[in-house]
mmCIF file as gemmi writes it, N, C-alpha and C atoms, coordinates in Angstrom:
data_model
loop_
_atom_site.group_PDB
_atom_site.id
_atom_site.type_symbol
_atom_site.label_atom_id
_atom_site.label_alt_id
_atom_site.label_comp_id
_atom_site.label_asym_id
_atom_site.label_entity_id
_atom_site.label_seq_id
_atom_site.pdbx_PDB_ins_code
_atom_site.Cartn_x
_atom_site.Cartn_y
_atom_site.Cartn_z
_atom_site.occupancy
_atom_site.B_iso_or_equiv
_atom_site.pdbx_formal_charge
_atom_site.auth_seq_id
_atom_site.auth_asym_id
_atom_site.pdbx_PDB_model_num
ATOM 1 N N . UNK Axp A 1 ? 68.973 31.477 79.698 1 0 ? 1 A 1
ATOM 2 C CA . UNK Axp A 1 ? 68.872 31.786 81.181 1 0 ? 1 A 1
ATOM 3 C C . UNK Axp A 1 ? 69.682 31.039 81.998 1 0 ? 1 A 1
ATOM 4 N N . UNK Axp A 2 ? 70.41 31.533 83.271 1 0 ? 2 A 1
ATOM 5 C CA . UNK Axp A 2 ? 71.014 30.452 83.789 1 0 ? 2 A 1
ATOM 6 C C . UNK Axp A 2 ? 70.401 30.671 85.15 1 0 ? 2 A 1
ATOM 7 N N . UNK Axp A 3 ? 69.691 29.761 85.037 1 0 ? 3 A 1
ATOM 8 C CA . UNK Axp A 3 ? 68.843 29.031 86.182 1 0 ? 3 A 1
ATOM 9 C C . UNK Axp A 3 ? 69.954 28.674 87.37 1 0 ? 3 A 1
ATOM 10 N N . UNK Axp A 4 ? 70.831 28.029 87.324 1 0 ? 4 A 1
ATOM 11 C CA . UNK Axp A 4 ? 72.113 27.932 87.976 1 0 ? 4 A 1
ATOM 12 C C . UNK Axp A 4 ? 72.605 29.296 89.174 1 0 ? 4 A 1
ATOM 13 N N . UNK Axp A 5 ? 72.438 30.267 88.334 1 0 ? 5 A 1
ATOM 14 C CA . UNK Axp A 5 ? 72.759 31.722 89.015 1 0 ? 5 A 1
ATOM 15 C C . UNK Axp A 5 ? 71.63 32.47 89.947 1 0 ? 5 A 1
ATOM 16 N N . UNK Axp A 6 ? 70.362 32.403 89.492 1 0 ? 6 A 1
ATOM 17 C CA . UNK Axp A 6 ? 69.142 32.758 90.636 1 0 ? 6 A 1
ATOM 18 C C . UNK Axp A 6 ? 69.313 32.572 91.813 1 0 ? 6 A 1
ATOM 19 N N . UNK Axp A 7 ? 69.497 31.758 92.667 1 0 ? 7 A 1
ATOM 20 C CA . UNK Axp A 7 ? 69.428 31.717 94.014 1 0 ? 7 A 1
ATOM 21 C C . UNK Axp A 7 ? 70.375 33.065 94.638 1 0 ? 7 A 1
ATOM 22 N N . UNK Axp A 8 ? 71.734 33.417 93.579 1 0 ? 8 A 1
ATOM 23 C CA . UNK Axp A 8 ? 72.305 34.644 93.729 1 0 ? 8 A 1
ATOM 24 C C . UNK Axp A 8 ? 72.052 35.806 93.724 1 0 ? 8 A 1
ATOM 25 N N . UNK Axp A 9 ? 70.785 35.783 92.765 1 0 ? 9 A 1
ATOM 26 C CA . UNK Axp A 9 ? 70.391 37.709 92.099 1 0 ? 9 A 1
ATOM 27 C C . UNK Axp A 9 ? 69.458 37.241 92.308 1 0 ? 9 A 1
ATOM 28 N N . UNK Axp A 10 ? 68.258 36.975 92.77 1 0 ? 10 A 1
ATOM 29 C CA . UNK Axp A 10 ? 66.596 36.965 93.325 1 0 ? 10 A 1
ATOM 30 C C . UNK Axp A 10 ? 67.014 37.774 94.339 1 0 ? 10 A 1
ATOM 31 N N . UNK Axp A 11 ? 65.579 38.448 94.839 1 0 ? 11 A 1
ATOM 32 C CA . UNK Axp A 11 ? 65.609 38.479 96.304 1 0 ? 11 A 1
ATOM 33 C C . UNK Axp A 11 ? 64.208 37.581 96.735 1 0 ? 11 A 1
ATOM 34 N N . UNK Axp A 12 ? 64.928 37.464 98.117 1 0 ? 12 A 1
ATOM 35 C CA . UNK Axp A 12 ? 63.854 36.774 99.01 1 0 ? 12 A 1
ATOM 36 C C . UNK Axp A 12 ? 63.896 35.355 98.918 1 0 ? 12 A 1
ATOM 37 N N . UNK Axp A 13 ? 65.361 34.846 98.375 1 0 ? 13 A 1
ATOM 38 C CA . UNK Axp A 13 ? 65.755 33.435 98.129 1 0 ? 13 A 1
ATOM 39 C C . UNK Axp A 13 ? 65.335 32.841 99.216 1 0 ? 13 A 1
ATOM 40 N N . UNK Axp A 14 ? 64.742 31.4 99.589 1 0 ? 14 A 1
ATOM 41 C CA . UNK Axp A 14 ? 64.639 30.619 100.178 1 0 ? 14 A 1
ATOM 42 C C . UNK Axp A 14 ? 64.968 29.478 99.853 1 0 ? 14 A 1
ATOM 43 N N . UNK Axp A 15 ? 65.47 28.191 100.676 1 0 ? 15 A 1
ATOM 44 C CA . UNK Axp A 15 ? 65.518 26.712 99.945 1 0 ? 15 A 1
ATOM 45 C C . UNK Axp A 15 ? 66.814 26.513 99.912 1 0 ? 15 A 1
ATOM 46 N N . UNK Axp A 16 ? 67.23 25.505 99.217 1 0 ? 16 A 1
ATOM 47 C CA . UNK Axp A 16 ? 66.431 24.636 98.394 1 0 ? 16 A 1
ATOM 48 C C . UNK Axp A 16 ? 65.745 23.789 99.507 1 0 ? 16 A 1
ATOM 49 N N . UNK Axp A 17 ? 64.6 23.469 99.423 1 0 ? 17 A 1
ATOM 50 C CA . UNK Axp A 17 ? 64.001 22.581 99.891 1 0 ? 17 A 1
ATOM 51 C C . UNK Axp A 17 ? 64.618 20.943 99.692 1 0 ? 17 A 1
ATOM 52 N N . UNK Axp A 18 ? 63.47 20.014 100.207 1 0 ? 18 A 1
ATOM 53 C CA . UNK Axp A 18 ? 64.281 18.772 100.112 1 0 ? 18 A 1
ATOM 54 C C . UNK Axp A 18 ? 63.906 18.312 98.263 1 0 ? 18 A 1
ATOM 55 N N . UNK Axp A 19 ? 63.238 18.699 97.718 1 0 ? 19 A 1
ATOM 56 C CA . UNK Axp A 19 ? 63.024 18.199 96.306 1 0 ? 19 A 1
ATOM 57 C C . UNK Axp A 19 ? 64.088 19.254 95.441 1 0 ? 19 A 1
ATOM 58 N N . UNK Axp A 20 ? 64.601 19.981 95.862 1 0 ? 20 A 1
ATOM 59 C CA . UNK Axp A 20 ? 65.883 21.109 95.464 1 0 ? 20 A 1
ATOM 60 C C . UNK Axp A 20 ? 64.896 22.371 94.619 1 0 ? 20 A 1
ATOM 61 N N . UNK Axp A 21 ? 63.803 22.459 95.311 1 0 ? 21 A 1
ATOM 62 C CA . UNK Axp A 21 ? 63.361 23.785 94.584 1 0 ? 21 A 1
ATOM 63 C C . UNK Axp A 21 ? 63.383 24.523 95.959 1 0 ? 21 A 1
ATOM 64 N N . UNK Axp A 22 ? 63.476 25.761 95.423 1 0 ? 22 A 1
ATOM 65 C CA . UNK Axp A 22 ? 64.06 27.289 95.752 1 0 ? 22 A 1
ATOM 66 C C . UNK Axp A 22 ? 62.657 28.318 95.858 1 0 ? 22 A 1
ATOM 67 N N . UNK Axp A 23 ? 62.422 29.258 96.246 1 0 ? 23 A 1
ATOM 68 C CA . UNK Axp A 23 ? 61.258 30.007 96.238 1 0 ? 23 A 1
ATOM 69 C C . UNK Axp A 23 ? 61.959 31.454 96.291 1 0 ? 23 A 1
ATOM 70 N N . UNK Axp A 24 ? 61.436 32.726 95.845 1 0 ? 24 A 1
ATOM 71 C CA . UNK Axp A 24 ? 61.715 33.986 96.16 1 0 ? 24 A 1
ATOM 72 C C . UNK Axp A 24 ? 60.814 34.736 95.597 1 0 ? 24 A 1
ATOM 73 N N . UNK Axp A 25 ? 61.446 35.828 95.775 1 0 ? 25 A 1
ATOM 74 C CA . UNK Axp A 25 ? 60.285 37.34 95.037 1 0 ? 25 A 1
ATOM 75 C C . UNK Axp A 25 ? 60.025 36.646 93.8 1 0 ? 25 A 1
ATOM 76 N N . UNK Axp A 26 ? 58.774 37.061 92.95 1 0 ? 26 A 1
ATOM 77 C CA . UNK Axp A 26 ? 58.647 36.782 91.323 1 0 ? 26 A 1
ATOM 78 C C . UNK Axp A 26 ? 59.109 38.159 90.725 1 0 ? 26 A 1
ATOM 79 N N . UNK Axp A 27 ? 59.613 38.18 89.96 1 0 ? 27 A 1
ATOM 80 C CA . UNK Axp A 27 ? 60.425 39.333 89.549 1 0 ? 27 A 1
ATOM 81 C C . UNK Axp A 27 ? 59.226 39.439 88.02 1 0 ? 27 A 1
ATOM 82 N N . UNK Axp A 28 ? 58.501 38.648 87.051 1 0 ? 28 A 1
ATOM 83 C CA . UNK Axp A 28 ? 57.031 38.857 86.442 1 0 ? 28 A 1
ATOM 84 C C . UNK Axp A 28 ? 56.009 39.555 86.99 1 0 ? 28 A 1
ATOM 85 N N . UNK Axp A 29 ? 55.73 39.19 88.216 1 0 ? 29 A 1
ATOM 86 C CA . UNK Axp A 29 ? 55.202 40.003 88.899 1 0 ? 29 A 1
ATOM 87 C C . UNK Axp A 29 ? 55.125 41.408 89.004 1 0 ? 29 A 1
ATOM 88 N N . UNK Axp A 30 ? 56.4 42.165 89.477 1 0 ? 30 A 1
ATOM 89 C CA . UNK Axp A 30 ? 56.487 43.083 89.773 1 0 ? 30 A 1
ATOM 90 C C . UNK Axp A 30 ? 56.757 43.648 88.039 1 0 ? 30 A 1
ATOM 91 N N . UNK Axp A 31 ? 57.466 43.24 87.177 1 0 ? 31 A 1
ATOM 92 C CA . UNK Axp A 31 ? 57.26 43.744 85.587 1 0 ? 31 A 1
ATOM 93 C C . UNK Axp A 31 ? 55.843 44.134 85.077 1 0 ? 31 A 1
ATOM 94 N N . UNK Axp A 32 ? 54.677 43.088 85.922 1 0 ? 32 A 1
ATOM 95 C CA . UNK Axp A 32 ? 53.477 42.881 85.268 1 0 ? 32 A 1
ATOM 96 C C . UNK Axp A 32 ? 52.69 44.03 86.196 1 0 ? 32 A 1
ATOM 97 N N . UNK Axp A 33 ? 53.021 44.945 87.129 1 0 ? 33 A 1
ATOM 98 C CA . UNK Axp A 33 ? 52.63 45.701 87.962 1 0 ? 33 A 1
ATOM 99 C C . UNK Axp A 33 ? 51.911 44.968 89.68 1 0 ? 33 A 1
ATOM 100 N N . UNK Axp A 34 ? 52.368 44.066 89.331 1 0 ? 34 A 1
ATOM 101 C CA . UNK Axp A 34 ? 51.184 43.109 90.704 1 0 ? 34 A 1
ATOM 102 C C . UNK Axp A 34 ? 52.291 42.551 91.667 1 0 ? 34 A 1
ATOM 103 N N . UNK Axp A 35 ? 52.722 43.646 92.743 1 0 ? 35 A 1
ATOM 104 C CA . UNK Axp A 35 ? 54.357 43.2 93.513 1 0 ? 35 A 1
ATOM 105 C C . UNK Axp A 35 ? 54.185 42.099 94.378 1 0 ? 35 A 1
ATOM 106 N N . UNK Axp A 36 ? 55.084 41.237 94.098 1 0 ? 36 A 1
ATOM 107 C CA . UNK Axp A 36 ? 55.381 40.218 95.327 1 0 ? 36 A 1
ATOM 108 C C . UNK Axp A 36 ? 55.73 40.543 96.778 1 0 ? 36 A 1
ATOM 109 N N . UNK Axp A 37 ? 54.783 41.285 97.128 1 0 ? 37 A 1
ATOM 110 C CA . UNK Axp A 37 ? 55.36 41.864 98.589 1 0 ? 37 A 1
ATOM 111 C C . UNK Axp A 37 ? 55.233 40.488 99.003 1 0 ? 37 A 1
ATOM 112 N N . UNK Axp A 38 ? 55.097 39.804 99.458 1 0 ? 38 A 1
ATOM 113 C CA . UNK Axp A 38 ? 55.401 38.682 100.465 1 0 ? 38 A 1
ATOM 114 C C . UNK Axp A 38 ? 57.222 38.037 100.039 1 0 ? 38 A 1
ATOM 115 N N . UNK Axp A 39 ? 57.232 38.068 98.872 1 0 ? 39 A 1
ATOM 116 C CA . UNK Axp A 39 ? 58.469 37.204 98.12 1 0 ? 39 A 1
ATOM 117 C C . UNK Axp A 39 ? 58.815 35.777 98.528 1 0 ? 39 A 1
ATOM 118 N N . UNK Axp A 40 ? 57.31 35.563 97.879 1 0 ? 40 A 1
ATOM 119 C CA . UNK Axp A 40 ? 57.68 33.725 98.008 1 0 ? 40 A 1
ATOM 120 C C . UNK Axp A 40 ? 56.621 33.188 96.587 1 0 ? 40 A 1
ATOM 121 N N . UNK Axp A 41 ? 56.475 34.123 95.817 1 0 ? 41 A 1
ATOM 122 C CA . UNK Axp A 41 ? 55.803 33.557 94.726 1 0 ? 41 A 1
ATOM 123 C C . UNK Axp A 41 ? 55.837 33.159 93.361 1 0 ? 41 A 1
ATOM 124 N N . UNK Axp A 42 ? 57.387 33.281 93.732 1 0 ? 42 A 1
ATOM 125 C CA . UNK Axp A 42 ? 57.837 31.982 92.497 1 0 ? 42 A 1
ATOM 126 C C . UNK Axp A 42 ? 58.724 30.93 93.137 1 0 ? 42 A 1
ATOM 127 N N . UNK Axp A 43 ? 58.919 29.817 92.611 1 0 ? 43 A 1
ATOM 128 C CA . UNK Axp A 43 ? 59.276 28.845 92.95 1 0 ? 43 A 1
ATOM 129 C C . UNK Axp A 43 ? 60.201 28.094 91.362 1 0 ? 43 A 1
ATOM 130 N N . UNK Axp A 44 ? 61.22 27.367 91.974 1 0 ? 44 A 1
ATOM 131 C CA . UNK Axp A 44 ? 61.91 27.534 90.674 1 0 ? 44 A 1
ATOM 132 C C . UNK Axp A 44 ? 63.373 26.483 91.191 1 0 ? 44 A 1
ATOM 133 N N . UNK Axp A 45 ? 63.748 25.485 90.437 1 0 ? 45 A 1
ATOM 134 C CA . UNK Axp A 45 ? 64.289 24.534 90.32 1 0 ? 45 A 1
ATOM 135 C C . UNK Axp A 45 ? 65.427 24.859 89.199 1 0 ? 45 A 1
ATOM 136 N N . UNK Axp A 46 ? 66.781 24.74 89.77 1 0 ? 46 A 1
ATOM 137 C CA . UNK Axp A 46 ? 68.236 25.183 88.947 1 0 ? 46 A 1
ATOM 138 C C . UNK Axp A 46 ? 68.024 24.202 87.649 1 0 ? 46 A 1
ATOM 139 N N . UNK Axp A 47 ? 67.336 23.484 87.37 1 0 ? 47 A 1
ATOM 140 C CA . UNK Axp A 47 ? 66.83 22.294 86.232 1 0 ? 47 A 1
ATOM 141 C C . UNK Axp A 47 ? 66.375 23.086 85.242 1 0 ? 47 A 1
ATOM 142 N N . UNK Axp A 48 ? 65.767 23.773 85.94 1 0 ? 48 A 1
ATOM 143 C CA . UNK Axp A 48 ? 64.767 24.552 84.829 1 0 ? 48 A 1
ATOM 144 C C . UNK Axp A 48 ? 63.186 24.472 84.731 1 0 ? 48 A 1
ATOM 145 N N . UNK Axp A 49 ? 62.972 24.028 86.081 1 0 ? 49 A 1
ATOM 146 C CA . UNK Axp A 49 ? 61.698 24.132 86.368 1 0 ? 49 A 1
ATOM 147 C C . UNK Axp A 49 ? 61.205 24.89 87.352 1 0 ? 49 A 1
ATOM 148 N N . UNK Axp A 50 ? 60.157 26.303 86.445 1 0 ? 50 A 1
ATOM 149 C CA . UNK Axp A 50 ? 59.637 27.793 87.287 1 0 ? 50 A 1
ATOM 150 C C . UNK Axp A 50 ? 58.184 27.632 87.227 1 0 ? 50 A 1
ATOM 151 N N . UNK Axp A 51 ? 57.965 28.22 88.136 1 0 ? 51 A 1
ATOM 152 C CA . UNK Axp A 51 ? 56.705 28.541 88.385 1 0 ? 51 A 1
ATOM 153 C C . UNK Axp A 51 ? 56.185 29.749 89.281 1 0 ? 51 A 1
ATOM 154 N N . UNK Axp A 52 ? 54.95 30.354 88.947 1 0 ? 52 A 1
ATOM 155 C CA . UNK Axp A 52 ? 54.591 31.481 89.909 1 0 ? 52 A 1
ATOM 156 C C . UNK Axp A 52 ? 52.929 31.392 90.433 1 0 ? 52 A 1
ATOM 157 N N . UNK Axp A 53 ? 53.107 31.319 91.604 1 0 ? 53 A 1
ATOM 158 C CA . UNK Axp A 53 ? 51.964 30.712 92.145 1 0 ? 53 A 1
ATOM 159 C C . UNK Axp A 53 ? 51.208 32.291 92.48 1 0 ? 53 A 1
ATOM 160 N N . UNK Axp A 54 ? 51.12 33.198 92.02 1 0 ? 54 A 1
ATOM 161 C CA . UNK Axp A 54 ? 50.275 34.477 92.108 1 0 ? 54 A 1
ATOM 162 C C . UNK Axp A 54 ? 49.978 35.018 90.38 1 0 ? 54 A 1
ATOM 163 N N . UNK Axp A 55 ? 50.003 33.542 89.697 1 0 ? 55 A 1
ATOM 164 C CA . UNK Axp A 55 ? 49.261 33.734 88.429 1 0 ? 55 A 1
ATOM 165 C C . UNK Axp A 55 ? 50.519 34.389 87.152 1 0 ? 55 A 1
ATOM 166 N N . UNK Axp A 56 ? 51.59 34.565 87.185 1 0 ? 56 A 1
ATOM 167 C CA . UNK Axp A 56 ? 52.172 34.588 86.025 1 0 ? 56 A 1
ATOM 168 C C . UNK Axp A 56 ? 52.832 33.236 84.894 1 0 ? 56 A 1
ATOM 169 N N . UNK Axp A 57 ? 52.031 33.585 83.984 1 0 ? 57 A 1
ATOM 170 C CA . UNK Axp A 57 ? 52.404 32.498 83.028 1 0 ? 57 A 1
ATOM 171 C C . UNK Axp A 57 ? 53.838 31.674 82.713 1 0 ? 57 A 1
ATOM 172 N N . UNK Axp A 58 ? 54.415 30.757 81.943 1 0 ? 58 A 1
ATOM 173 C CA . UNK Axp A 58 ? 56.142 30.576 82.007 1 0 ? 58 A 1
ATOM 174 C C . UNK Axp A 58 ? 56.119 31.358 80.91 1 0 ? 58 A 1
ATOM 175 N N . UNK Axp A 59 ? 55.18 31.558 80.451 1 0 ? 59 A 1
ATOM 176 C CA . UNK Axp A 59 ? 55.964 32.737 79 1 0 ? 59 A 1
ATOM 177 C C . UNK Axp A 59 ? 56.191 34.165 79.39 1 0 ? 59 A 1
ATOM 178 N N . UNK Axp A 60 ? 54.95 34.42 80.197 1 0 ? 60 A 1
ATOM 179 C CA . UNK Axp A 60 ? 55.675 35.984 81.312 1 0 ? 60 A 1
ATOM 180 C C . UNK Axp A 60 ? 56.591 35.877 81.575 1 0 ? 60 A 1
ATOM 181 N N . UNK Axp A 61 ? 57.323 34.35 82.483 1 0 ? 61 A 1
ATOM 182 C CA . UNK Axp A 61 ? 58.201 34.521 83.274 1 0 ? 61 A 1
ATOM 183 C C . UNK Axp A 61 ? 59.708 34.315 82.33 1 0 ? 61 A 1
ATOM 184 N N . UNK Axp A 62 ? 59.563 33.852 81.147 1 0 ? 62 A 1
ATOM 185 C CA . UNK Axp A 62 ? 60.815 33.688 80.43 1 0 ? 62 A 1
ATOM 186 C C . UNK Axp A 62 ? 61.014 34.748 79.882 1 0 ? 62 A 1
ATOM 187 N N . UNK Axp A 63 ? 60.041 35.812 79.343 1 0 ? 63 A 1
ATOM 188 C CA . UNK Axp A 63 ? 60.166 36.659 78.768 1 0 ? 63 A 1
ATOM 189 C C . UNK Axp A 63 ? 60.986 37.652 79.189 1 0 ? 63 A 1
ATOM 190 N N . UNK Axp A 64 ? 60.449 37.656 80.477 1 0 ? 64 A 1
ATOM 191 C CA . UNK Axp A 64 ? 60.777 39.334 81.574 1 0 ? 64 A 1
ATOM 192 C C . UNK Axp A 64 ? 62.53 38.199 82.263 1 0 ? 64 A 1
ATOM 193 N N . UNK Axp A 65 ? 62.804 37.165 82.383 1 0 ? 65 A 1
ATOM 194 C CA . UNK Axp A 65 ? 63.863 36.757 82.469 1 0 ? 65 A 1
ATOM 195 C C . UNK Axp A 65 ? 65.301 37.145 81.558 1 0 ? 65 A 1
ATOM 196 N N . UNK Axp A 66 ? 64.406 37.043 80.355 1 0 ? 66 A 1
ATOM 197 C CA . UNK Axp A 66 ? 65.121 37.165 79.18 1 0 ? 66 A 1
ATOM 198 C C . UNK Axp A 66 ? 65.729 38.884 78.837 1 0 ? 66 A 1
ATOM 199 N N . UNK Axp A 67 ? 64.918 39.726 79.385 1 0 ? 67 A 1
ATOM 200 C CA . UNK Axp A 67 ? 65.046 41.171 79.352 1 0 ? 67 A 1
ATOM 201 C C . UNK Axp A 67 ? 67.04 41.704 79.834 1 0 ? 67 A 1
């Protein structure tokens, strides 16, 4: 996974904030049939930290990102 490239490749990216986190449309939500219409469900940092605020597990995020 090349997280340092995510700000350039994901949709609806904002940030980074003061702590270095970005927010974006969650690609895993889309893949599991629950589109992230507002575009800010995913939070990530280029150091590898990643989370979805809409219910995707870490495992789902990594699996979809590796496709």
